[in-house]
């Protein structure tokens, strides 16, 4: 039977388009890729407790706590293929250096040019049964550094605390500020959704091979938390815990992340 050449060309075209556009599934035992989060204030390395910093408004502050969740990472290859990692969740804690370089497992070999990730915990996982929320998502492991609201039944996506001389003193004579951002959209009715996604070009190529497990080095600049899409002054706003008013904070902290460089080791 003679086959019309037109149909052969059409089949080849469709196959090419499907291959380029499909989302790849990670293969078991594939290489890994490290996501390194380097927290800073401007050009200064972030040190908890004593180091004084200044924001763009000249307000001096010290940082006592900086924690945030990273999840739903995806990587785009140079050919446009996207690989998603929906079940890998990371909690970055400035107080624990072992959390600064989480490892993304089972990354297919390839050349990657773009990275995307969520700051926070997605609604599906947030609303899942407690038995399915293990590892860094297990609220029982947080102890005094709590990243889960019992009163609000949800994760704190981003926690930033410290002290500043421009903040009014409390009853103990201390001048603390606290910013806790959460809100995944609600269980059965609409609620504030402060989940945000960061998408960044790598400005190069992350080369993943069986013998190469690269590192993407992110700089996370706290200066942009105070002055990005919304100006946030410590003297005006010393505390945020309510998800319904936290959207401006979430809109600011997505701009804290940049790719500094890549190690293809």
Coordinates of C-alpha atoms in Angstrom, one line a residue, residues 109-216:
X109 CA 20.3 14.4 32.0
X110 CA 20.2 17.5 29.9
X111 CA 21.2 21.1 29.5
X112 CA 19.0 23.4 31.6
X113 CA 18.5 27.2 31.0
X114 CA 15.7 28.2 33.3
X115 CA 14.5 27.4 36.8
X116 CA 11.1 27.9 38.5
X117 CA 10.0 27.3 42.0
X118 CA 7.2 28.2 44.5
X119 CA 7.8 30.1 47.7
X120 CA 5.4 28.4 50.0
X121 CA 3.5 25.1 50.1
X122 CA 1.0 24.4 47.4
X123 CA -2.7 24.1 48.2
X124 CA -3.0 20.4 47.4
X125 CA -0.3 19.5 49.9
X126 CA -1.5 22.0 52.5
X127 CA -5.0 20.5 52.4
X128 CA -3.8 16.9 52.4
X129 CA -4.1 14.5 55.4
X130 CA -1.5 15.1 58.1
X131 CA -0.1 11.6 57.4
X132 CA 0.9 12.7 53.9
X133 CA 2.8 15.7 55.2
X134 CA 6.2 14.3 56.3
X135 CA 9.8 15.6 56.4
X136 CA 10.0 19.4 56.5
X137 CA 6.2 19.5 56.2
X138 CA 5.7 17.7 59.5
X139 CA 4.6 20.4 62.0
X140 CA 5.6 18.3 65.0
X141 CA 9.2 18.8 64.1
X142 CA 9.3 22.6 64.2
X143 CA 9.4 22.9 68.0
X144 CA 10.0 26.6 69.0
X145 CA 10.7 27.6 65.5
X146 CA 7.2 27.0 64.4
X147 CA 6.3 27.2 60.7
X148 CA 2.7 26.1 61.0
X149 CA -0.4 28.1 62.3
X150 CA -2.6 25.9 64.4
X151 CA -5.1 28.7 64.6
X152 CA -5.1 29.2 60.9
X153 CA -4.5 25.6 59.8
X154 CA -1.8 26.4 57.3
X155 CA 2.0 26.7 56.8
X156 CA 3.9 29.9 57.3
X157 CA 5.6 30.2 53.9
X158 CA 8.0 33.0 54.9
X159 CA 9.1 34.0 58.4
X160 CA 11.3 37.1 59.0
X161 CA 11.9 38.4 62.5
X162 CA 14.3 40.8 64.1
X163 CA 14.8 44.0 66.0
X164 CA 15.1 47.6 65.1
X165 CA 15.5 50.9 67.0
X166 CA 12.8 52.5 64.9
X167 CA 10.2 50.0 66.1
X168 CA 8.2 51.1 69.3
X169 CA 9.4 49.3 72.5
X170 CA 7.1 46.7 73.9
X171 CA 6.4 46.1 77.6
X172 CA 9.7 44.4 78.1
X173 CA 11.6 47.3 76.6
X174 CA 12.4 45.3 73.4
X175 CA 11.8 46.5 69.8
X176 CA 10.9 43.5 67.8
X177 CA 9.4 43.1 64.3
X178 CA 7.7 40.0 62.9
X179 CA 6.6 39.2 59.4
X180 CA 4.8 35.8 59.0
X181 CA 3.3 35.2 55.5
X182 CA 1.0 32.3 54.7
X183 CA -2.3 31.6 53.1
X184 CA -2.9 28.9 50.4
X185 CA -6.4 29.8 49.2
X186 CA -8.5 27.9 51.8
X187 CA -9.8 24.4 52.3
X188 CA -13.5 24.5 51.3
X189 CA -14.1 28.3 50.7
X190 CA -12.1 31.0 49.1
X191 CA -9.4 32.5 51.4
X192 CA -6.2 34.7 50.8
X193 CA -3.7 33.0 48.6
X194 CA -0.1 34.2 49.1
X195 CA 1.6 31.4 47.2
X196 CA 4.1 33.0 44.8
X197 CA 6.2 31.5 42.0
X198 CA 9.7 32.6 41.0
X199 CA 10.9 32.0 37.4
X200 CA 14.5 32.9 36.6
X201 CA 16.8 32.4 33.6
X202 CA 20.1 30.7 34.5
X203 CA 22.2 33.1 32.4
X204 CA 24.1 30.1 31.3
X205 CA 23.5 26.3 31.3
X206 CA 23.3 23.8 34.1
X207 CA 24.7 20.7 32.6
X208 CA 23.3 17.5 34.2
X209 CA 25.0 14.2 33.4
X210 CA 25.6 11.0 35.3
X211 CA 29.1 12.4 36.2
X212 CA 28.0 16.0 36.6
X213 CA 25.6 17.2 39.4
X214 CA 25.6 21.0 39.1
X215 CA 24.7 23.7 41.6
X216 CA 22.5 26.7 41.0

